[in-house]
Coordinates of C-alpha atoms and ligand atoms in Angstrom, one line a residue:
X1 CA 6.3 24.9 12.0
X2 CA 4.2 22.0 12.5
X3 CA 5.6 20.6 15.7
X4 CA 7.5 23.0 18.1
X5 CA 10.1 21.6 20.4
X6 CA 11.7 23.3 23.4
X7 CA 15.4 23.5 23.2
X8 CA 17.2 20.7 25.0
X9 CA 14.1 18.5 25.1
X10 CA 12.4 16.0 23.0
X11 CA 9.0 17.0 24.2
X12 CA 6.6 18.1 21.4
X13 CA 4.5 21.1 22.4
X14 CA 2.0 21.8 19.7
X15 CA 1.0 19.9 16.5
X16 CA -0.9 21.6 13.8
X17 CA -2.6 20.5 10.6
X18 CA -0.8 21.1 7.3
X19 CA -3.1 22.4 4.7
X20 CA -2.0 23.7 1.2
X21 CA 1.6 23.9 2.4
X22 CA 0.8 26.1 5.7
X23 CA 0.6 24.7 9.2
X24 CA -2.7 25.8 10.6
X25 CA -4.3 25.7 14.1
X26 CA -8.0 24.7 14.9
X27 CA -10.5 26.0 17.3
X28 CA -10.3 22.7 19.1
X29 CA -7.4 20.9 20.4
X30 CA -6.8 17.4 22.0
X31 CA -4.0 16.0 24.0
X32 CA -1.3 13.5 22.7
X33 CA -0.1 11.4 25.6
X34 CA 3.1 9.4 26.1
X35 CA 2.0 6.0 26.9
X36 CA 5.1 5.3 28.9
X37 CA 4.1 7.5 31.8
X38 CA 0.8 9.1 30.8
X39 CA 2.1 12.5 30.5
X40 CA 0.7 15.1 27.9
X41 CA 3.4 15.7 25.4
X42 CA 1.5 17.8 22.9
X43 CA -1.7 19.7 22.2
X44 CA -2.9 18.6 18.7
X45 CA -5.2 20.8 16.5
X46 CA -8.3 19.0 15.6
X47 CA -9.4 19.8 12.0
X48 CA -13.1 20.6 11.7
X49 CA -15.2 19.9 8.6
X50 CA -14.2 23.2 6.8
X51 CA -10.4 22.4 7.4
X52 CA -10.8 18.9 6.0
X53 CA -12.6 20.5 3.2
X54 CA -9.7 23.1 2.7
X55 CA -7.3 20.3 2.5
X56 CA -9.2 18.3 -0.1
X57 CA -9.6 21.6 -2.2
X58 CA -5.9 22.3 -1.8
X59 CA -5.3 18.8 -3.2
X60 CA -7.5 19.6 -6.3
X61 CA -5.8 22.8 -6.9
X62 CA -2.4 21.0 -6.7
X63 CA -3.6 18.4 -9.3
X64 CA -4.6 21.3 -11.7
X65 CA -1.4 23.0 -11.2
X66 CA 2.3 22.5 -11.4
X67 CA 2.0 18.9 -9.7
X68 CA -0.5 17.7 -12.3
X69 CA 2.1 18.6 -15.2
X70 CA 5.3 17.5 -13.9
X71 CA 6.7 14.2 -15.4
X72 CA 7.5 10.8 -13.8
X73 CA 11.3 11.5 -13.7
X74 CA 10.8 14.7 -11.6
X75 CA 8.3 13.0 -9.4
X76 CA 10.5 10.2 -8.6
X77 CA 13.4 12.8 -7.7
X78 CA 11.1 14.6 -5.4
X79 CA 10.3 11.3 -3.7
X80 CA 13.9 10.6 -3.4
X81 CA 14.4 13.9 -1.8
X82 CA 11.7 13.1 0.7
X83 CA 13.5 9.8 1.7
X84 CA 16.7 12.0 2.1
X85 CA 14.7 14.5 4.3
X86 CA 13.6 11.6 6.6
X87 CA 17.0 10.2 6.8
X88 CA 18.6 13.6 7.6
X89 CA 16.1 14.2 10.5
X90 CA 16.4 10.4 11.6
X91 CA 16.9 11.1 15.3
X92 CA 13.9 13.7 15.3
X93 CA 11.6 11.1 13.7
X94 CA 12.7 8.4 16.0
X95 CA 12.1 10.5 19.2
X96 CA 8.6 11.7 17.9
X97 CA 7.6 8.2 17.3
X98 CA 9.0 6.9 20.5
X99 CA 7.2 9.6 22.4
X100 CA 3.9 9.0 20.7
X101 CA 3.8 5.3 20.6
X102 CA 6.1 4.2 23.7
X103 CA 7.8 1.9 21.4
X104 CA 11.4 1.0 22.3
X105 CA 13.8 3.4 20.7
X106 CA 15.8 0.3 19.2
X107 CA 12.6 -0.7 17.2
X108 CA 11.7 2.7 16.0
X109 CA 15.5 3.1 14.9
X110 CA 15.6 -0.4 13.3
X111 CA 12.2 -0.7 11.7
X112 CA 9.8 2.4 11.7
X113 CA 11.9 5.4 10.6
X114 CA 14.3 3.3 8.1
X115 CA 11.0 1.8 6.5
X116 CA 9.6 5.1 6.0
X117 CA 12.5 6.3 4.0
X118 CA 12.6 2.9 2.0
X119 CA 9.0 3.4 1.1
X120 CA 9.7 6.5 -0.8
X121 CA 12.7 5.2 -2.4
X122 CA 11.1 2.0 -3.6
X123 CA 8.2 3.8 -5.2
X124 CA 10.4 6.2 -6.6
X125 CA 12.4 3.6 -8.5
X126 CA 9.2 1.5 -9.3
X127 CA 7.2 4.3 -11.0
X128 CA 10.4 5.0 -13.3
X129 CA 11.0 1.6 -14.4
X130 CA 7.4 -0.1 -14.3
X131 CA 5.8 -0.5 -17.8
X132 CA 2.3 -1.7 -18.7
X133 CA 1.1 -4.5 -20.9
X134 CA 0.1 -3.9 -24.7
X135 CA -1.7 -6.1 -27.1
X136 CA -1.7 -6.3 -31.0
X137 CA -5.3 -7.3 -31.9
X138 CA -6.6 -8.8 -34.8
X139 CA -9.7 -7.1 -36.2
X140 CA -12.7 -9.0 -38.0
X141 CA -11.8 -7.4 -41.4
X142 CA -8.3 -8.9 -41.1
X143 CA -6.5 -5.7 -40.1
X144 CA -4.9 -4.9 -36.6
X145 CA -5.4 -2.6 -33.8
X146 CA -3.0 -1.9 -31.0
X147 CA -4.2 -1.6 -27.3
X148 CA -1.9 -0.1 -24.7
X149 CA -2.9 1.4 -21.3
X150 CA -1.5 4.6 -19.8
X151 CA -1.7 5.4 -15.9
X152 CA -3.4 8.5 -14.6
X153 CA -3.7 9.6 -11.2
X154 CA -7.0 8.9 -9.2
X155 CA -7.1 12.5 -7.9
X156 CA -7.2 13.4 -4.2
X157 CA -6.6 10.2 -2.2
X158 CA -7.8 10.0 1.5
X159 CA -5.4 8.2 3.6
X160 CA -6.4 7.1 7.3
X161 CA -3.8 5.1 9.5
X162 CA -3.5 3.7 12.9
X163 CA -1.1 4.1 15.8
X164 CA 0.8 0.9 15.9
X165 CA 3.6 1.7 13.2
X166 CA 2.3 5.3 12.5
X167 CA 5.1 6.6 10.1
X168 CA 5.8 3.2 8.4
X169 CA 2.1 2.8 7.6
X170 CA 1.3 6.3 6.7
X171 CA 4.3 6.5 4.1
X172 CA 3.5 3.0 2.8
X173 CA 0.6 4.7 1.3
X174 CA 1.6 8.2 0.7
X175 CA 4.8 7.1 -1.3
X176 CA 2.9 5.3 -4.1
X177 CA 0.1 7.5 -4.1
X178 CA 2.5 10.6 -4.9
X179 CA 4.6 8.3 -7.2
X180 CA 1.4 8.0 -9.3
X181 CA 0.7 11.6 -9.2
X182 CA -2.0 12.0 -6.9
X183 CA -2.5 14.6 -4.0
X184 CA -3.3 13.2 -0.6
X185 CA -4.9 14.1 2.4
X186 CA -3.7 12.1 5.4
X187 CA -5.5 11.5 8.7
X188 CA -3.0 9.8 11.3
X189 CA -4.4 8.1 14.4
X190 CA -5.4 10.6 17.2
X191 CA -3.0 8.8 19.4
X192 CA 0.1 9.3 17.2
X193 CA -0.1 12.5 15.3
X194 CA 3.5 13.7 15.4
X195 CA 5.5 11.9 12.7
X196 CA 2.6 12.9 9.8
X197 CA 3.4 16.5 11.1
X198 CA 7.1 16.0 10.9
X199 CA 6.7 14.6 7.4
X200 CA 5.0 17.8 6.4
X201 CA 8.1 19.7 7.2
X202 CA 10.2 17.3 5.2
X203 CA 7.7 17.6 2.2
X204 CA 7.9 21.4 2.4
X205 CA 11.8 21.3 2.4
X206 CA 12.0 18.7 -0.3
X207 CA 10.0 20.9 -2.7
X208 CA 6.8 19.0 -2.8
X209 CA 4.3 21.7 -4.1
X210 CA 1.8 23.0 -1.9
X211 CA -1.6 21.1 -1.7
X212 CA 0.0 17.8 -2.8
X213 CA 0.6 16.5 0.8
X214 CA -2.0 17.5 3.4
X215 CA -2.3 16.3 7.0
X216 CA -5.3 16.7 9.3
X217 CA -5.7 15.6 12.8
X218 CA -8.5 14.4 14.9
X219 CA -10.6 11.2 15.6
X220 CA -12.8 9.1 13.6
X221 CA -16.6 9.4 14.1
X222 CA -17.8 13.0 14.2
X223 CA -14.3 14.3 13.5
X224 CA -11.6 14.5 10.8
X225 CA -11.7 10.9 9.9
X226 CA -15.4 10.9 9.2
X227 CA -15.3 14.2 7.3
X228 CA -12.6 12.9 5.0
X229 CA -14.4 9.7 4.1
X230 CA -17.7 11.7 3.6
X231 CA -16.1 14.2 1.4
X232 CA -17.5 14.1 -2.1
X233 CA -14.3 15.3 -3.8
X234 CA -11.9 12.6 -2.4
X235 CA -11.5 10.1 -5.2
X236 CA -10.3 7.1 -3.3
X237 CA -9.9 6.0 0.2
X238 CA -7.0 3.7 1.7
X239 CA -7.2 2.7 5.3
X240 CA -5.3 0.8 7.7
X241 CA -6.8 -0.3 11.0
X242 CA -9.4 -2.3 12.6
X243 CA -11.9 -4.5 10.7
X244 CA -14.8 -2.8 12.2
X245 CA -13.6 0.8 11.2
X246 CA -13.0 -0.5 7.6
X247 CA -16.8 -1.7 7.6
X248 CA -17.7 1.7 8.8
X249 CA -15.6 3.5 6.2
X250 CA -16.8 1.2 3.5
X251 CA -20.4 2.0 4.2
X252 CA -19.6 5.9 4.1
X253 CA -17.9 5.8 0.8
X254 CA -20.4 3.1 -0.9
X255 CA -22.6 6.1 -1.9
X256 CA -20.0 7.7 -3.9
X257 CA -18.4 4.3 -5.2
X258 CA -15.0 5.2 -4.4
X259 CA -12.2 2.7 -4.8
X260 CA -10.9 1.4 -1.5
X261 CA -7.9 -0.4 -0.2
X262 CA -8.2 -1.8 3.4
X263 CA -5.3 -3.4 5.5
X264 CA -7.3 -4.5 8.6
X265 CA -7.0 -6.7 11.7
X266 CA -5.4 -10.3 12.1
X267 CA -5.5 -13.3 14.4
X268 CA -2.3 -14.9 12.7
X269 CA -1.3 -18.3 13.2
X270 CA 2.4 -19.6 13.7
X271 CA 2.7 -23.5 13.0
X272 CA 5.7 -25.2 14.5
X273 CA 6.4 -28.8 13.1
X274 CA 8.6 -31.2 15.2
X275 CA 11.2 -31.1 12.6
X276 CA 11.8 -27.4 13.0
X277 CA 15.1 -25.9 14.0
X278 CA 13.9 -25.4 17.6
X279 CA 16.1 -22.6 18.6
X280 CA 15.5 -20.6 15.6
X281 CA 11.6 -21.3 15.8
X282 CA 11.4 -20.5 19.3
X283 CA 13.2 -17.1 18.8
X284 CA 11.3 -16.3 15.7
X285 CA 7.8 -17.0 17.2
X286 CA 8.7 -15.2 20.3
X287 CA 9.5 -12.1 18.0
X288 CA 6.3 -12.8 16.2
X289 CA 4.4 -12.7 19.4
X290 CA 5.9 -10.0 21.2
X291 CA 7.4 -7.4 18.7
X292 CA 5.9 -4.0 19.2
X293 CA 4.3 -5.3 22.6
X294 CA 2.1 -7.4 20.3
X295 CA 0.8 -4.5 18.5
X296 CA 1.6 -5.4 15.0
X297 CA -1.2 -6.6 12.8
X298 CA 0.9 -9.5 11.6
X299 CA 1.9 -10.7 15.3
X300 CA 1.1 -14.5 16.0
X301 CA -1.7 -14.7 18.6
X302 CA -2.2 -18.4 17.8
X303 CA 0.8 -20.7 18.0
X304 CA 0.3 -24.3 16.9
X305 CA 2.9 -26.7 18.1
X306 CA 3.4 -30.3 16.9
X307 CA 2.7 -32.5 19.8
X308 CA 6.4 -34.3 20.4
X309 CA 7.9 -30.9 20.9
X310 CA 4.8 -29.1 22.7
X311 CA 5.9 -29.2 26.2
X312 CA 9.5 -28.1 25.4
X313 CA 8.4 -25.4 23.1
X314 CA 6.0 -23.7 25.7
X315 CA 8.8 -23.8 28.0
X316 CA 11.3 -22.3 25.7
X317 CA 8.6 -19.5 24.8
X318 CA 8.1 -18.9 28.5
X319 CA 11.8 -18.2 28.9
X320 CA 12.0 -15.8 25.9
X321 CA 9.1 -14.0 27.4
X322 CA 10.4 -13.7 30.8
X323 CA 13.7 -12.7 29.5
X324 CA 12.2 -9.6 27.7
X325 CA 13.4 -6.5 29.2
X326 CA 10.0 -4.3 29.9
X327 CA 10.9 -0.6 30.7
X328 CA 11.4 2.8 29.5
X329 CA 11.4 3.1 25.6
X330 CA 14.2 5.4 25.9
X331 CA 16.6 2.7 27.3
X332 CA 18.5 1.1 24.5
X333 CA 18.1 -2.3 26.1
X334 CA 14.4 -2.1 26.4
X335 CA 12.5 -4.7 24.5
X336 CA 9.1 -4.2 25.5
X337 CA 7.5 -0.7 25.8
X338 CA 3.7 0.0 27.0
X339 CA 0.5 -0.5 25.0
X340 CA -0.7 2.6 23.2
X341 CA -3.3 3.9 25.7
X342 CA -5.2 3.2 29.0
X343 CA -8.1 2.3 26.8
X344 CA -6.1 -0.2 24.8
X345 CA -4.7 -1.6 28.1
X346 CA -8.1 -2.0 29.5
X347 CA -9.2 -4.0 26.4
X348 CA -6.1 -6.3 26.6
X349 CA -6.4 -6.9 30.3
X350 CA -10.1 -7.8 29.9
X351 CA -9.0 -10.5 27.5
X352 CA -6.5 -11.6 30.2
X353 CA -9.5 -11.8 32.4
X354 CA -11.5 -13.7 29.8
X355 CA -8.8 -16.1 29.2
X356 CA -8.9 -17.4 32.8
X357 CA -12.8 -17.4 32.8
X358 CA -12.6 -19.5 29.6
X359 CA -10.3 -22.0 31.2
X360 CA -6.9 -21.1 30.1
X361 CA -3.5 -21.9 32.0
X362 CA -1.3 -18.9 32.4
X363 CA 2.2 -20.1 31.6
X364 CA 3.5 -16.8 32.2
X365 CA 2.3 -13.3 32.7
X366 CA -1.4 -12.3 32.7
X367 CA -1.1 -9.0 34.9
X368 CA 0.5 -5.6 35.0
X369 CA 4.3 -5.1 35.8
X370 CA 5.2 -2.8 38.7
X371 CA 8.2 -0.4 38.3
X372 CA 8.2 1.8 41.5
X373 CA 8.9 4.7 39.3
X374 CA 6.9 7.1 36.8
X375 CA 6.4 4.1 34.5
X376 CA 3.7 2.9 36.8
X377 CA 1.6 5.7 35.3
X378 CA 2.3 4.1 31.8
X379 CA 0.2 1.5 30.0
X380 CA 2.2 -1.6 30.5
X381 CA 1.2 -5.2 30.6
X382 CA 3.0 -8.4 31.3
X383 CA 4.0 -10.6 28.2
X384 CA 1.7 -13.5 28.5
X385 CA 1.4 -17.1 27.2
X386 CA -1.8 -19.2 27.7
X387 CA -2.3 -22.8 27.0
X388 CA -5.4 -24.9 27.5
X389 CA -8.1 -23.2 25.7
X390 CA -10.6 -24.6 23.2
X391 CA -10.2 -23.5 19.7
X392 CA -13.7 -22.0 20.1
X393 CA -12.7 -19.7 22.9
X394 CA -13.2 -16.0 22.3
X395 CA -9.4 -15.4 23.1
X396 CA -8.4 -17.9 20.3
X397 CA -10.9 -16.2 17.8
X398 CA -10.8 -12.5 18.5
X399 CA -7.8 -10.1 17.7
X400 CA -6.5 -9.1 21.4
X401 CA -3.5 -6.8 19.9
X402 CA -1.2 -7.2 22.9
X403 CA 1.9 -9.2 24.0
X404 CA -0.1 -12.5 24.3
X405 CA -0.5 -15.8 22.6
X406 CA -2.2 -19.1 23.1
X407 CA -0.2 -22.3 22.4
X408 CA -2.0 -25.3 21.3
X409 CA -0.6 -28.8 20.2
X410 CA -1.5 -30.6 17.0
X411 CA -0.8 -34.2 15.7
X412 CA -1.2 -34.0 12.1
X413 CA -0.5 -31.6 9.2
X414 CA -4.2 -31.6 8.3
X415 CA -5.1 -30.6 11.9
X416 CA -2.7 -27.8 11.9
X417 CA -3.9 -26.3 8.6
X418 CA -7.4 -26.8 9.6
X419 CA -7.0 -24.9 13.0
X420 CA -4.8 -22.2 11.4
X421 CA -7.5 -21.6 8.8
X422 CA -10.5 -21.7 11.2
X423 CA -10.9 -17.8 11.6
X424 CA -12.8 -15.0 10.0
X425 CA -9.4 -13.2 9.6
X426 CA -6.8 -13.9 7.0
X427 CA -3.7 -11.6 7.2
X428 CA -0.6 -13.7 7.8
X429 CA 0.7 -17.1 8.9
X430 CA 4.3 -18.5 9.5
X431 CA 5.2 -22.1 9.3
X432 CA 8.2 -23.4 10.9
X433 CA 9.8 -26.7 9.4
X434 CA 13.0 -28.1 7.9
X435 CA 10.8 -30.3 5.5
X436 CA 10.7 -28.2 2.2
X437 CA 8.0 -30.1 0.5
X438 CA 5.7 -29.7 3.7
X439 CA 6.8 -26.1 3.8
X440 CA 5.5 -25.3 0.2
X441 CA 2.4 -27.6 0.8
X442 CA 1.3 -26.0 4.1
X443 CA 2.2 -22.5 3.0
X444 CA -0.3 -22.9 -0.3
X445 CA -2.9 -24.2 2.0
X446 CA -3.0 -20.9 4.2
X447 CA -6.1 -18.9 3.6
X448 CA -4.1 -15.6 4.1
X449 CA -2.5 -12.8 2.1
X450 CA 1.1 -13.4 3.4
X451 CA 2.8 -16.6 4.5
X452 CA 6.3 -16.7 6.0
X453 CA 8.3 -19.9 6.1
X454 CA 11.0 -20.1 8.7
X455 CA 10.9 -16.4 9.1
X456 CA 8.3 -13.7 10.1
X457 CA 7.8 -10.0 8.9
X458 CA 10.3 -10.3 6.4
X459 CA 9.6 -7.7 3.8
X460 CA 10.2 -7.2 0.1
X461 CA 8.3 -4.0 -0.7
X462 CA 7.7 -5.2 -4.1
X463 CA 5.5 -8.2 -3.1
X464 CA 1.8 -8.3 -2.8
X465 CA 0.7 -7.2 0.8
X466 CA -2.8 -7.5 2.2
X467 CA -5.5 -9.8 3.6
X468 CA -8.5 -11.9 3.1
X469 CA -11.8 -12.1 4.8
X470 CA -11.9 -9.5 7.8
X471 CA -8.1 -8.9 7.2
X472 CA -8.8 -6.4 4.3
X473 CA -9.8 -5.7 0.5
X474 CA -6.9 -5.4 -2.1
X475 CA -3.2 -5.7 -2.4
X476 CA -0.8 -3.0 -1.8
X477 CA 3.0 -3.4 -2.4
X478 CA 5.1 -3.0 -5.7
X479 CA 3.0 -2.9 -8.8
X480 CA -0.2 -3.7 -6.7
X481 CA 0.2 -0.3 -5.0
X482 CA 0.7 1.4 -8.4
X483 CA -2.5 -0.3 -9.8
X484 CA -4.6 0.9 -6.7
X485 CA -3.2 4.4 -6.7
X486 CA -3.8 4.9 -10.5
X487 CA -6.6 4.7 -13.2
X488 CA -5.7 2.6 -16.3
X489 CA -6.9 4.2 -19.3
X490 CA -6.7 1.6 -22.2
X491 CA -6.2 3.1 -25.6
X492 CA -7.4 1.1 -28.6
X493 CA -5.9 2.3 -32.0
X494 CA -7.0 0.9 -35.3
X495 CA -3.9 0.5 -37.3
Ligands
LIG1 P1 -8.8 1.9 14.4 O1 -9.6 1.3 13.3 O2 -9.4 2.4 15.6 O3 -8.4 3.5 13.9 C1 -7.6 3.6 12.7 C2 -7.7 4.9 12.2 O4 -9.1 5.2 11.7 C3 -7.6 6.0 13.3 O5 -6.8 7.2 12.6 C4 -8.8 6.6 13.6 O6 -9.0 7.8 14.0 C5 -9.7 6.3 12.3 N1 -11.0 6.1 12.5 C6 -11.8 5.4 13.4 N2 -13.1 5.4 13.2 C7 -13.3 6.0 12.0 C8 -14.5 6.2 11.2 N3 -15.8 6.0 11.5 N4 -14.3 6.8 10.1 C9 -13.0 7.3 9.7 N5 -12.0 7.2 10.3 C10 -12.1 6.5 11.5 O7 -7.4 1.2 14.4 P2 -6.2 1.3 15.5 O8 -6.8 1.0 16.9 O9 -5.7 2.8 15.4 O10 -5.1 0.3 15.0 C11 -5.2 -1.2 15.5 C12 -5.9 -2.0 14.4 O11 -5.3 -1.7 13.1 C13 -5.9 -3.5 14.7 O12 -7.0 -4.0 14.4 C14 -4.7 -3.9 13.6 O13 -4.7 -5.2 13.4 C15 -5.0 -3.0 12.7 N6 -3.9 -2.9 11.7 C16 -4.0 -3.6 10.4 C17 -2.8 -3.5 9.6 C18 -2.7 -4.2 8.3 O14 -1.9 -3.9 7.5 N7 -3.5 -5.2 7.9 C19 -1.7 -2.7 9.9 C20 -1.8 -2.0 11.1 C21 -2.9 -2.1 12.1
LIG2 C1 0.8 -4.1 10.7 O1 0.8 -3.5 11.8 C2 1.9 -4.1 10.0 C3 1.8 -3.8 8.5 C4 2.9 -3.7 7.9 C5 2.9 -3.3 6.6 O2 1.8 -2.7 6.0 C6 4.2 -3.3 5.8 O3 4.1 -2.8 4.7 O4 5.3 -3.9 6.1

C-alpha cells in the first residue's frame, strides 16, 4: 500500500515511493503537513539517488517489455480504466487532496478530481482518433514519393509538478505521456505527495504494467527533483512550477539536450471595459482573483477597469472579497482555505507589507484572519484588494500567488492593452466586454498563451495551453501534448 489510512479517519500516515510496481520506503522521511491547522498528516519516504535511478531503469525495462509492444487501442483502454479507477475512489482522492493542500472540499470535488479523470479520458480518445499528415512528393525525375510520419514514444519522461493543483497538473502530463506509449517517473511537490501515491494504486489496479508509472517523493535541489532532472536515461522533462525553478531545470538538462515542456508562473491581467455585463464581470473577476486562495497560475493579480466604472467596480470586488467564507476546507460552504505552507504565507504577507510601503491603499484585507480555534495554526491570509500603485511597483510586476490583486483604472483601449502586456510573464488574460469587435481585437493583442473573453479558466482539453516569456516553453493540450510526448519519424518512400 502506498498510503495507509487508519480506519474511520481521513488521516494519511505513511506515503511511499512507487517503483517498478512496488511501494518502497526510503532511509529518509519528511513530514507532510495539513495547511489548515499545521498538523503532520503523513511521513513521506524521500527517494535517494539510487531509488530515482531504480525508477528510471524500471521505466526503461517497461518500454522493452509488454508496454512497448501493446497497441494504441489497448493503451487507450488502460487509460480509460485509470479514469474509472479515479472515479471509483473519488472521495478518497478528494480527502487526500484537501488534507494536503487545504483547498475547500467543494473545489477539490468540482475541479481537481473530475479533471484528473477527464485528463485520462480525453487522451485515451485522442490517441485513438488522431492522425498525422502525409505528402505526395514530386521527384526531380518526374516520379513520385510518399512522405508520412509515425509517432514513437520519447522513452522515459520525467514529470515534476507543483502543489497548487497537484493531481490535476500531474495527470495533465501523465495521461498524454502514457497515451503516447512512454514510461514516466513523476516527482510531485514535497508539499502534496498523497494523490500521486493514490494514483499508483489506481494504476496497479487498472493493470498498467510495472515500471510504466513510477512516483518518487522528495524536494528539488539535492533531492529527488534534481536527481531526476540530472538522470542521463531520462529522455524528456516536463515541468510545472515557478519560472526560476524552470530556469534551474533547463540548465541541468541542457547538457544532454533533452526536450522540455515548461508551464511556469504568471502575473495575469483582467481587463474590464465599461460596456461589460457588470455583475457577471464582478463575479468572474472575483473568481479569477480568489479561486484556490489565489494559488492558480492563471489567477488575475492585475485588474484594469475602465474609468467610468472604476469606483463602482472596486466596491463590488470588495463586497465579493468580504463575502467569501474563510474556514475549514472540510466545511461544504467554505470558499477560501489556507495558503499551502507557513513559508508561502510569509512570502504572501511580505508582499502585503511591501504593497503598503509602495504606497498602496488596502481596499480590504491585508492581514491574517483570526478564528479562535485550531485554524489559527493554519496558514490563512485575508483576501486582499489594493489600489493606488504605480505600474512599476514590485507588487504589480511580481507573481505573489495569493488571494490578492491590484486594481487600476484606464482611459483607452490602447492604454489597457499596453498595461496588460507590460510584464515579463505571459500566461493568461481575461477580457470583459459586450463589444464583440473589441473583444476579438484586444484578445488578439494579448501577449499570452491563453485569453478568455467574458469567462476565466474555462477549459477545453483539446486546445493549446502554455505561456510566453517567463510563463513557459511549449504548448500542451490535445494534439500539442501528443506532439511533445512523441517523436515523429517521417518516412519517405520513393514510389
Ligand atoms: P516550485 O517551482 O517551487 O516547485 C515545483 C516542483 O519543482 C516541486 O515538485 C519541487 O520539488 C520541484 N523542484 C524545485 N526545485 C527543483 C530543482 N532545482 N530541480 C528539480 N525539481 C525542483 O513551484 P511551486 O511553488 O510548487 O508552485 C507554484 C508555482 O508554480 C507558481 O509560480 C505558479 O505560477 C506555478 N504554476 C504554473 C502553472 C502553469 O500551468 N503555468 C501551473 C501551476 C503552477
Ligand atoms: C495552474 O495553476 C493551472 C494550470 C491549469 C492547467 O494546466 C490546465 O490544464 O487546466
